[in-house]
Coordinates of C-alpha atoms in Angstrom, one line a residue:
M1 CA -24.7 17.3 29.9
V2 CA -22.3 16.4 27.3
T3 CA -19.5 14.6 28.7
H4 CA -16.0 14.9 27.1
Y5 CA -13.6 11.9 26.5
D6 CA -10.0 11.9 24.7
V7 CA -10.8 8.5 23.1
V8 CA -14.3 6.6 22.5
I9 CA -14.1 3.0 20.8
L10 CA -17.2 1.7 19.5
G11 CA -17.0 -2.1 19.9
A12 CA -15.3 -3.9 22.6
G13 CA -13.8 -7.1 20.6
S14 CA -10.3 -5.9 19.7
G15 CA -11.0 -2.3 19.9
N16 CA -11.0 -3.1 23.7
S17 CA -7.4 -3.9 24.0
I18 CA -6.3 -0.7 22.8
V19 CA -6.9 0.7 26.3
H20 CA -3.4 -0.8 28.0
R21 CA -1.7 1.2 30.6
G22 CA -0.6 3.7 28.4
Y23 CA -4.2 5.2 28.5
A24 CA -3.6 5.4 32.5
G25 CA -4.3 9.4 32.0
L26 CA -6.6 9.9 29.4
R27 CA -10.4 9.4 29.8
V28 CA -11.8 6.8 27.6
A29 CA -15.3 5.1 26.9
I30 CA -15.9 1.7 25.4
V31 CA -19.3 1.6 23.9
E32 CA -20.7 -1.9 23.3
P33 CA -24.5 -2.9 22.7
G34 CA -23.4 -6.7 22.7
P35 CA -21.6 -9.4 25.0
W36 CA -18.3 -8.1 25.9
G37 CA -15.3 -9.6 24.0
G38 CA -16.7 -9.5 20.3
T39 CA -17.7 -12.0 18.2
C40 CA -14.6 -13.9 18.4
L41 CA -14.9 -14.8 21.6
N42 CA -19.0 -14.7 22.2
R43 CA -20.3 -16.0 18.8
G44 CA -17.2 -17.0 16.6
C45 CA -13.5 -18.6 16.8
I46 CA -13.5 -19.3 20.6
P47 CA -16.7 -21.3 20.8
S48 CA -16.7 -23.0 17.4
K49 CA -12.5 -24.3 18.1
M50 CA -14.0 -25.8 21.6
F51 CA -17.1 -27.7 19.4
V52 CA -14.3 -28.5 16.9
V53 CA -12.0 -30.2 19.4
P54 CA -14.7 -32.8 20.6
A55 CA -16.0 -33.4 17.0
D56 CA -11.9 -33.9 16.4
L57 CA -11.8 -36.6 18.9
A58 CA -15.5 -38.3 18.0
R59 CA -13.8 -38.7 14.2
A60 CA -11.0 -40.1 15.4
A61 CA -12.4 -42.4 17.3
A62 CA -15.1 -43.8 14.8
D63 CA -13.0 -43.3 11.6
D64 CA -9.3 -43.4 12.7
G65 CA -9.2 -46.5 15.1
A66 CA -10.3 -49.1 12.5
R67 CA -7.2 -48.0 10.3
L68 CA -4.8 -47.8 13.1
D69 CA -5.9 -51.5 14.4
L70 CA -7.3 -50.0 17.4
L71 CA -11.0 -50.8 18.4
T72 CA -12.5 -47.5 19.1
H73 CA -16.1 -46.3 19.2
V74 CA -18.1 -43.2 20.6
D75 CA -20.9 -44.6 23.2
G76 CA -22.4 -40.9 22.3
V77 CA -22.7 -37.3 22.6
D78 CA -23.6 -35.3 25.4
W79 CA -24.3 -31.9 24.1
P80 CA -26.1 -30.2 26.8
G81 CA -22.7 -30.6 28.3
L82 CA -20.8 -29.7 25.5
H83 CA -22.7 -26.9 24.9
G84 CA -23.4 -25.5 28.8
R85 CA -19.3 -26.0 28.9
V86 CA -18.2 -24.0 26.2
F87 CA -20.4 -21.0 27.1
A88 CA -19.5 -20.9 30.7
R89 CA -16.2 -20.6 29.5
T90 CA -16.8 -17.8 27.1
D91 CA -19.5 -16.4 29.4
D92 CA -16.7 -16.1 32.4
V93 CA -14.0 -14.8 30.2
A94 CA -16.6 -12.3 29.1
A95 CA -17.7 -11.2 32.3
Q96 CA -14.5 -10.8 33.7
G97 CA -13.3 -8.7 30.9
L98 CA -16.1 -6.5 31.4
R99 CA -15.2 -6.3 35.4
F100 CA -11.8 -5.6 34.9
R101 CA -12.5 -2.3 32.6
E102 CA -15.5 -1.4 34.8
E103 CA -13.6 -0.7 37.5
Q104 CA -10.6 1.0 36.3
P105 CA -11.6 5.2 37.1
H106 CA -10.0 6.2 33.8
V107 CA -12.8 4.1 31.8
D108 CA -16.5 4.7 31.5
V109 CA -18.1 1.6 29.8
L110 CA -21.1 2.1 28.1
R111 CA -23.7 -0.6 27.3
G112 CA -25.3 0.4 24.0
R113 CA -24.9 1.8 20.3
G114 CA -22.8 5.0 19.0
R115 CA -23.2 7.2 16.2
F116 CA -21.6 10.1 15.1
L117 CA -24.3 13.4 15.2
G118 CA -20.9 15.6 13.9
P119 CA -17.1 15.7 13.8
G120 CA -15.9 14.6 17.7
R121 CA -19.9 14.1 18.8
L122 CA -21.5 11.1 19.2
R123 CA -25.2 9.8 20.7
I124 CA -25.0 6.8 22.6
D125 CA -28.2 5.0 23.0
L126 CA -28.0 2.9 26.2
L127 CA -29.6 -0.8 26.2
D128 CA -31.6 0.8 29.4
G129 CA -33.8 3.4 26.8
T130 CA -31.6 6.4 27.8
A131 CA -29.3 8.1 26.0
R132 CA -26.0 10.4 25.9
E133 CA -24.6 12.5 24.0
V134 CA -20.7 12.7 24.2
T135 CA -17.7 14.5 22.7
A136 CA -14.4 13.0 22.1
A137 CA -11.3 14.2 20.2
H138 CA -10.6 10.4 18.8
V139 CA -13.2 7.8 18.0
V140 CA -12.1 4.1 17.1
I141 CA -14.8 2.2 15.1
A142 CA -14.4 -1.4 15.6
T143 CA -17.8 -2.7 15.5
G144 CA -16.9 -5.6 13.5
S145 CA -19.2 -7.5 11.2
H146 CA -22.5 -9.7 10.8
P147 CA -23.8 -12.3 9.2
V148 CA -24.8 -12.0 5.6
V149 CA -28.8 -13.6 5.2
P150 CA -29.5 -13.7 1.6
D151 CA -32.8 -12.5 0.0
L152 CA -34.4 -15.7 -0.6
P153 CA -38.4 -16.3 -0.8
G154 CA -39.6 -17.6 2.9
L155 CA -36.0 -17.8 3.9
A156 CA -36.9 -14.8 6.4
G157 CA -39.6 -16.7 8.2
S158 CA -38.4 -20.1 8.2
G159 CA -36.7 -20.0 11.6
Y160 CA -32.8 -20.3 10.1
D161 CA -29.8 -20.2 12.4
T162 CA -26.2 -18.1 11.4
S163 CA -23.4 -18.7 13.2
D164 CA -24.6 -16.2 15.5
D165 CA -27.0 -18.2 16.7
L166 CA -24.8 -21.4 17.9
R167 CA -25.4 -20.3 21.6
H168 CA -29.6 -21.2 21.2
L169 CA -28.9 -24.3 19.4
T170 CA -29.6 -26.6 22.7
A171 CA -30.1 -29.6 21.1
L172 CA -27.8 -31.4 18.5
P173 CA -30.2 -31.4 15.0
A174 CA -31.1 -34.8 13.7
R175 CA -30.9 -33.4 10.0
L176 CA -28.7 -30.1 9.3
A177 CA -28.3 -28.4 6.0
I178 CA -25.6 -25.6 5.8
L179 CA -26.1 -22.9 3.2
G180 CA -22.2 -21.9 1.8
G181 CA -19.1 -23.3 1.7
G182 CA -16.6 -20.8 3.4
Y183 CA -15.2 -21.4 6.4
V184 CA -17.7 -21.1 8.5
G185 CA -19.8 -23.5 6.8
T186 CA -17.1 -26.0 6.2
E187 CA -15.8 -25.9 9.8
F188 CA -19.9 -26.2 11.0
A189 CA -20.3 -28.9 8.8
H190 CA -17.5 -31.2 10.6
V191 CA -18.8 -30.6 14.1
F192 CA -22.3 -31.4 13.2
A193 CA -21.3 -34.1 10.6
S194 CA -18.7 -35.6 13.4
L195 CA -20.8 -35.3 16.5
G196 CA -24.0 -36.2 15.0
R197 CA -22.3 -39.3 13.6
A198 CA -21.3 -40.2 17.0
A199 CA -24.8 -39.8 18.6
G200 CA -26.4 -42.4 15.9
R201 CA -27.6 -39.8 13.4
P202 CA -27.9 -41.4 9.8
D203 CA -26.4 -38.2 7.5
P204 CA -26.8 -35.6 10.0
V205 CA -25.4 -33.1 7.7
V206 CA -25.7 -31.7 3.7
Q207 CA -23.6 -28.8 2.6
L208 CA -25.2 -26.7 -0.6
E209 CA -22.5 -24.6 -2.2
R210 CA -23.2 -22.7 -5.4
G211 CA -19.9 -23.2 -6.7
P212 CA -18.0 -26.4 -7.9
V213 CA -15.5 -26.8 -5.0
L214 CA -15.8 -26.1 -0.8
L215 CA -13.4 -23.4 0.2
G216 CA -13.3 -21.8 -3.2
A217 CA -11.2 -18.9 -2.1
Q218 CA -8.4 -21.3 -1.1
D219 CA -5.6 -22.7 -3.5
E220 CA -7.4 -24.2 -7.1
E221 CA -5.9 -27.6 -5.7
I222 CA -6.2 -27.2 -2.4
A223 CA -10.0 -26.4 -2.5
R224 CA -10.6 -29.6 -4.9
R225 CA -8.4 -31.7 -2.6
F226 CA -10.5 -30.6 0.6
T227 CA -13.9 -31.0 -1.4
A228 CA -12.9 -34.7 -2.1
Q229 CA -12.4 -35.2 1.5
A230 CA -15.2 -33.8 3.2
R231 CA -17.4 -35.5 0.6
Q232 CA -16.5 -38.8 2.8
Q233 CA -17.6 -37.3 5.6
W234 CA -20.8 -35.6 5.2
D235 CA -23.5 -34.8 2.0
V236 CA -21.8 -32.1 -0.2
R237 CA -23.7 -30.4 -2.9
T238 CA -21.9 -28.3 -5.4
D239 CA -23.1 -26.3 -7.8
A240 CA -26.6 -26.1 -5.7
A241 CA -28.8 -22.8 -5.5
L242 CA -31.5 -22.6 -2.8
E243 CA -34.3 -20.8 -4.4
R244 CA -36.9 -20.9 -1.5
V245 CA -37.6 -22.0 1.5
T246 CA -41.1 -23.5 2.8
R247 CA -41.9 -24.7 6.3
D248 CA -44.3 -27.5 7.7
A249 CA -44.6 -30.1 10.5
D250 CA -42.2 -32.0 8.7
G251 CA -39.2 -29.5 9.0
L252 CA -38.0 -27.1 6.6
H253 CA -38.3 -27.8 2.9
L254 CA -35.3 -26.5 0.7
H255 CA -36.3 -26.1 -3.2
L256 CA -33.2 -26.0 -5.1
A257 CA -32.6 -25.2 -8.6
G258 CA -33.6 -28.0 -11.0
G259 CA -36.5 -29.0 -8.6
E260 CA -35.1 -31.0 -6.2
E261 CA -36.1 -30.9 -2.2
L262 CA -34.3 -31.6 0.7
V263 CA -36.2 -31.8 3.9
V264 CA -34.2 -30.8 7.1
D265 CA -34.9 -29.9 11.3
R266 CA -32.7 -26.9 10.9
L267 CA -30.7 -24.3 8.2
L268 CA -27.5 -22.7 8.9
V269 CA -26.8 -20.1 6.7
A270 CA -23.1 -19.2 6.6
V271 CA -22.7 -17.4 3.0
G272 CA -20.6 -14.5 4.6
R273 CA -20.1 -11.8 6.5
R274 CA -20.6 -8.1 6.5
P275 CA -18.8 -5.3 8.3
T276 CA -21.2 -3.7 11.0
T277 CA -20.9 0.0 9.8
D278 CA -24.1 1.0 9.1
D279 CA -26.3 3.4 10.8
L280 CA -23.0 5.0 12.5
G281 CA -23.9 8.2 11.4
L282 CA -20.4 7.8 9.4
E283 CA -22.1 10.6 6.6
H284 CA -22.3 13.2 8.9
V285 CA -18.3 12.9 9.8
G286 CA -17.0 12.6 6.3
V287 CA -16.0 8.7 7.2
E288 CA -15.7 7.1 3.8
V289 CA -17.5 3.5 3.0
D290 CA -16.4 1.0 0.2
D291 CA -19.3 -1.1 -1.7
A292 CA -18.8 -3.5 0.7
G293 CA -19.5 -1.3 3.5
R294 CA -15.8 -1.8 4.8
V295 CA -14.1 1.5 6.6
V296 CA -11.9 3.3 4.1
V297 CA -8.7 3.3 5.9
D298 CA -5.0 4.4 5.3
E299 CA -1.9 2.8 6.2
H300 CA -2.0 3.8 9.9
Q301 CA -5.7 2.9 10.3
R302 CA -6.8 6.8 9.8
T303 CA -10.3 7.0 8.1
T304 CA -11.0 10.0 5.9
A305 CA -12.2 11.7 9.1
A306 CA -9.8 13.8 11.5
G307 CA -9.8 11.9 14.5
V308 CA -11.5 8.7 13.3
W309 CA -9.5 5.6 13.1
A310 CA -10.9 2.1 12.5
L311 CA -10.0 -1.6 12.7
G312 CA -10.7 -4.9 12.5
D313 CA -13.7 -6.3 10.5
A314 CA -14.9 -2.9 10.1
S315 CA -12.6 -2.3 7.9
S316 CA -10.4 -5.2 6.8
P317 CA -11.1 -7.2 3.8
E318 CA -10.0 -10.0 6.2
P319 CA -12.0 -11.0 9.0
L320 CA -9.9 -12.4 11.4
K321 CA -8.9 -12.4 14.8
H322 CA -5.1 -12.1 14.2
V323 CA -5.7 -9.0 12.1
A324 CA -8.1 -7.1 14.4
N325 CA -5.1 -7.6 17.2
Q326 CA -2.5 -6.2 14.9
D327 CA -5.0 -3.6 14.0
A328 CA -5.7 -2.6 17.4
R329 CA -2.0 -2.1 18.3
V330 CA -1.0 -0.1 15.7
V331 CA -4.2 2.4 16.7
A332 CA -3.0 2.3 20.3
H333 CA 0.2 3.4 19.6
N334 CA -0.5 6.1 17.1
I335 CA -3.3 7.6 19.1
L336 CA -0.7 8.4 21.8
H337 CA 2.4 8.8 19.4
P338 CA 1.1 11.4 16.6
D339 CA 4.5 12.1 15.6
D340 CA 5.7 8.2 15.5
L341 CA 3.1 6.8 13.2
R342 CA 3.3 3.0 12.6
V343 CA 2.1 1.1 9.9
S344 CA -0.5 -2.3 9.3
D345 CA 1.4 -4.5 7.9
H346 CA -1.2 -6.7 5.9
R347 CA 1.1 -8.1 3.3
F348 CA 1.4 -11.8 5.2
V349 CA -1.9 -12.5 6.3
P350 CA -2.2 -16.5 7.2
Q351 CA -5.6 -17.9 7.8
A352 CA -6.7 -21.5 8.7
V353 CA -9.9 -23.8 8.5
F354 CA -10.5 -25.7 11.1
S355 CA -12.8 -28.5 9.4
S356 CA -11.8 -32.0 8.5
P357 CA -9.1 -32.0 7.3
Q358 CA -7.4 -28.6 8.4
V359 CA -6.5 -26.0 5.7
A360 CA -4.1 -22.7 6.5
A361 CA -2.5 -20.5 3.7
V362 CA -0.6 -17.5 3.8
G363 CA 0.5 -15.4 0.6
L364 CA -0.9 -16.1 -3.1
T365 CA -2.7 -18.9 -4.5
E366 CA -1.1 -20.2 -7.7
A367 CA -3.9 -18.5 -9.9
Q368 CA -3.0 -15.3 -8.0
A369 CA 0.9 -15.6 -8.7
R370 CA 0.2 -16.5 -12.3
D371 CA -2.4 -13.1 -12.9
R372 CA 0.3 -11.1 -11.4
G373 CA 2.6 -12.1 -13.9
I374 CA 5.0 -13.7 -11.2
D375 CA 7.1 -16.7 -12.7
A376 CA 6.3 -19.0 -9.9
A377 CA 8.4 -22.3 -9.0
V378 CA 5.6 -24.7 -7.8
T379 CA 5.9 -27.9 -5.5
V380 CA 3.6 -29.9 -3.6
R381 CA 4.7 -32.6 -1.1
E382 CA 2.4 -34.8 0.5
Y383 CA 2.2 -36.3 4.0
A384 CA 2.0 -39.8 3.1
G385 CA 5.5 -39.4 2.0
T386 CA 7.1 -38.7 5.4
A387 CA 7.9 -41.1 8.2
Y388 CA 5.0 -39.5 10.5
G389 CA 3.1 -39.8 7.6
W390 CA 3.8 -43.5 7.8
A391 CA 2.3 -43.3 11.3
Q392 CA -0.8 -41.6 10.2
H393 CA -1.2 -44.4 7.9
H394 CA -3.7 -42.8 5.5
D395 CA -1.6 -42.8 2.3
D396 CA -4.9 -41.7 0.1
A397 CA -5.9 -39.1 2.1
G398 CA -4.6 -36.4 0.0
W399 CA -2.9 -34.3 2.6
C400 CA -0.3 -32.1 1.1
V401 CA 1.7 -28.7 1.3
K402 CA 2.0 -26.9 -1.8
L403 CA 4.4 -23.8 -2.0
L404 CA 5.1 -21.1 -4.7
A405 CA 8.4 -19.1 -5.0
D406 CA 9.3 -16.4 -7.4
R407 CA 12.1 -17.5 -9.2
A408 CA 13.2 -14.2 -9.7
T409 CA 14.0 -13.3 -5.8
G410 CA 14.4 -17.2 -4.8
R411 CA 11.7 -15.7 -1.9
L412 CA 8.2 -17.6 -0.9
V413 CA 5.1 -16.0 -2.5
G414 CA 2.3 -18.5 -1.0
A415 CA 2.3 -21.5 1.1
H416 CA -0.4 -23.9 1.4
L417 CA -1.4 -26.9 3.6
I418 CA -4.0 -29.6 3.8
G419 CA -4.0 -32.2 6.7
P420 CA -3.6 -32.7 10.3
M421 CA -1.9 -29.5 12.4
A422 CA -1.8 -27.5 9.5
A423 CA -2.6 -24.5 10.9
T424 CA 0.6 -25.3 13.3
L425 CA 3.0 -26.2 10.0
I426 CA 2.6 -23.3 8.7
Q427 CA 3.8 -20.9 11.6
P428 CA 7.5 -21.2 10.0
L429 CA 6.4 -20.4 6.4
I430 CA 4.6 -17.4 7.8
Q431 CA 8.0 -16.6 9.5
A432 CA 10.1 -17.0 6.5
M433 CA 7.7 -14.3 4.3
S434 CA 7.8 -11.7 7.2
F435 CA 11.2 -12.0 7.6
D436 CA 12.4 -12.3 3.8
Q437 CA 14.2 -15.4 4.5
P438 CA 15.2 -17.0 1.2
V439 CA 14.0 -20.7 0.7
A440 CA 17.3 -22.3 0.3
G441 CA 18.1 -20.9 3.8
L442 CA 15.5 -21.9 5.5
A443 CA 15.1 -25.7 3.8
R444 CA 18.8 -26.2 5.1
G445 CA 20.0 -23.2 7.8
Q446 CA 18.0 -25.2 10.5
Y447 CA 17.5 -28.3 11.8
W448 CA 14.1 -30.1 11.2
I449 CA 12.9 -32.7 14.1
H450 CA 12.7 -36.3 12.6
P451 CA 10.4 -37.5 12.6
A452 CA 8.0 -35.0 13.2
P453 CA 5.2 -33.8 11.1
T454 CA 7.3 -30.8 10.0
E455 CA 9.2 -32.7 8.1
V456 CA 6.9 -32.2 5.4
V457 CA 7.2 -29.0 5.4
E458 CA 11.2 -29.4 5.3
N459 CA 10.7 -31.8 2.3
A460 CA 8.9 -29.1 0.3
L461 CA 11.5 -26.8 0.9
L462 CA 14.2 -29.0 0.0
D463 CA 12.0 -29.7 -3.5
L464 CA 11.5 -25.9 -3.9
A465 CA 15.1 -25.0 -3.3
R466 CA 16.2 -27.6 -6.2
E467 CA 13.6 -26.1 -8.4
L468 CA 15.0 -22.4 -8.1
A469 CA 18.5 -23.3 -8.1
P470 CA 20.3 -22.1 -10.9
P471 CA 21.2 -25.1 -13.6
R472 CA 25.0 -26.2 -13.4

């Protein structure tokens, strides 16, 4: 028997949030083959930050105490306790979310994989080995993304890990190599370097990056500053190309271009993520996919096939949970209100890297502004130039706020922060760009608490306002 649904959602990450009270009169199916809640809850941003916080504390005790005239130290790391606490919490949240959906009479939870058979028709291969065919007026592709694994000799059989495997890492590795210098790699480098040192492991992490800097997608100055600070905390190898991997009783042997060989216990592959859009049968319904595997959508999150929508990592070039959540809100509205479609606004998408130090950004880098022909005023303000920066007593850390504004409009076009609380301090700048606030008004049109960390943002804005002011 073929079951008909008003809406079928492929993926229970941000796609799950589509089904709000307005859907109570519709019959909905949510199809999910993996852990309920998607990548963010089970394998991504949430568990990783639950490891970052202890790593921050371990590094502060080990490195910051003496600088601030404190006799601090770390006695060790209870990795089984930490690991168990993290996943007990995320598993409990996932179980609660699944139970909530299963108890809703208008929602069917189908644990399995969905594949299009034709317009409005899907086959659901359930995890119990059976299959069901369903039809739907609307289908939402919210299948997320998965780690990319390069095709390197010996890698496939080496026992490498990706960020998806953190749950299975039941022991803190003594020697860890991380392949990749993006946000995933640098966050885990901080976690395992800080916790490894706290556990008494000498040189616990080596990070390999093909390019000249870590976080190469960030503004060039921020990437340089971050790389310099990372080198002081773990073994950073830039311009390093891994050519092949072998394994013996000593561990994993990483053979680099130039003849260097590294021996480690574990290898974390973190070279990027790819949309999970393969084998969905998209060709049977005319859903277009670009060269990167992303489903092509318009400003309303509609695909090239009628009645098919897509959101989050499956369609966005920015694989961020807050983007997926916003996409889901747009899709949720547009399915219910076809005559009042909302538009996804992806102009000012912020991002943060929870490494050591934190990095946060929104808008254009200096190079991007230049390439677009924008006459940009640029200012850089150091944390160390503020009263709170004096309290932090880390004058040579390289922590700063870098702002760019269009001289023609007096508006911010980019903001880049590196330093403690960067992911929080950037919020007023995101707001300014989103609500079209001029730099001058943002700098002087409100109070800034003294001597709070936000003064570094205030001072950067004041510098920028002076730079933008017409000559007298």
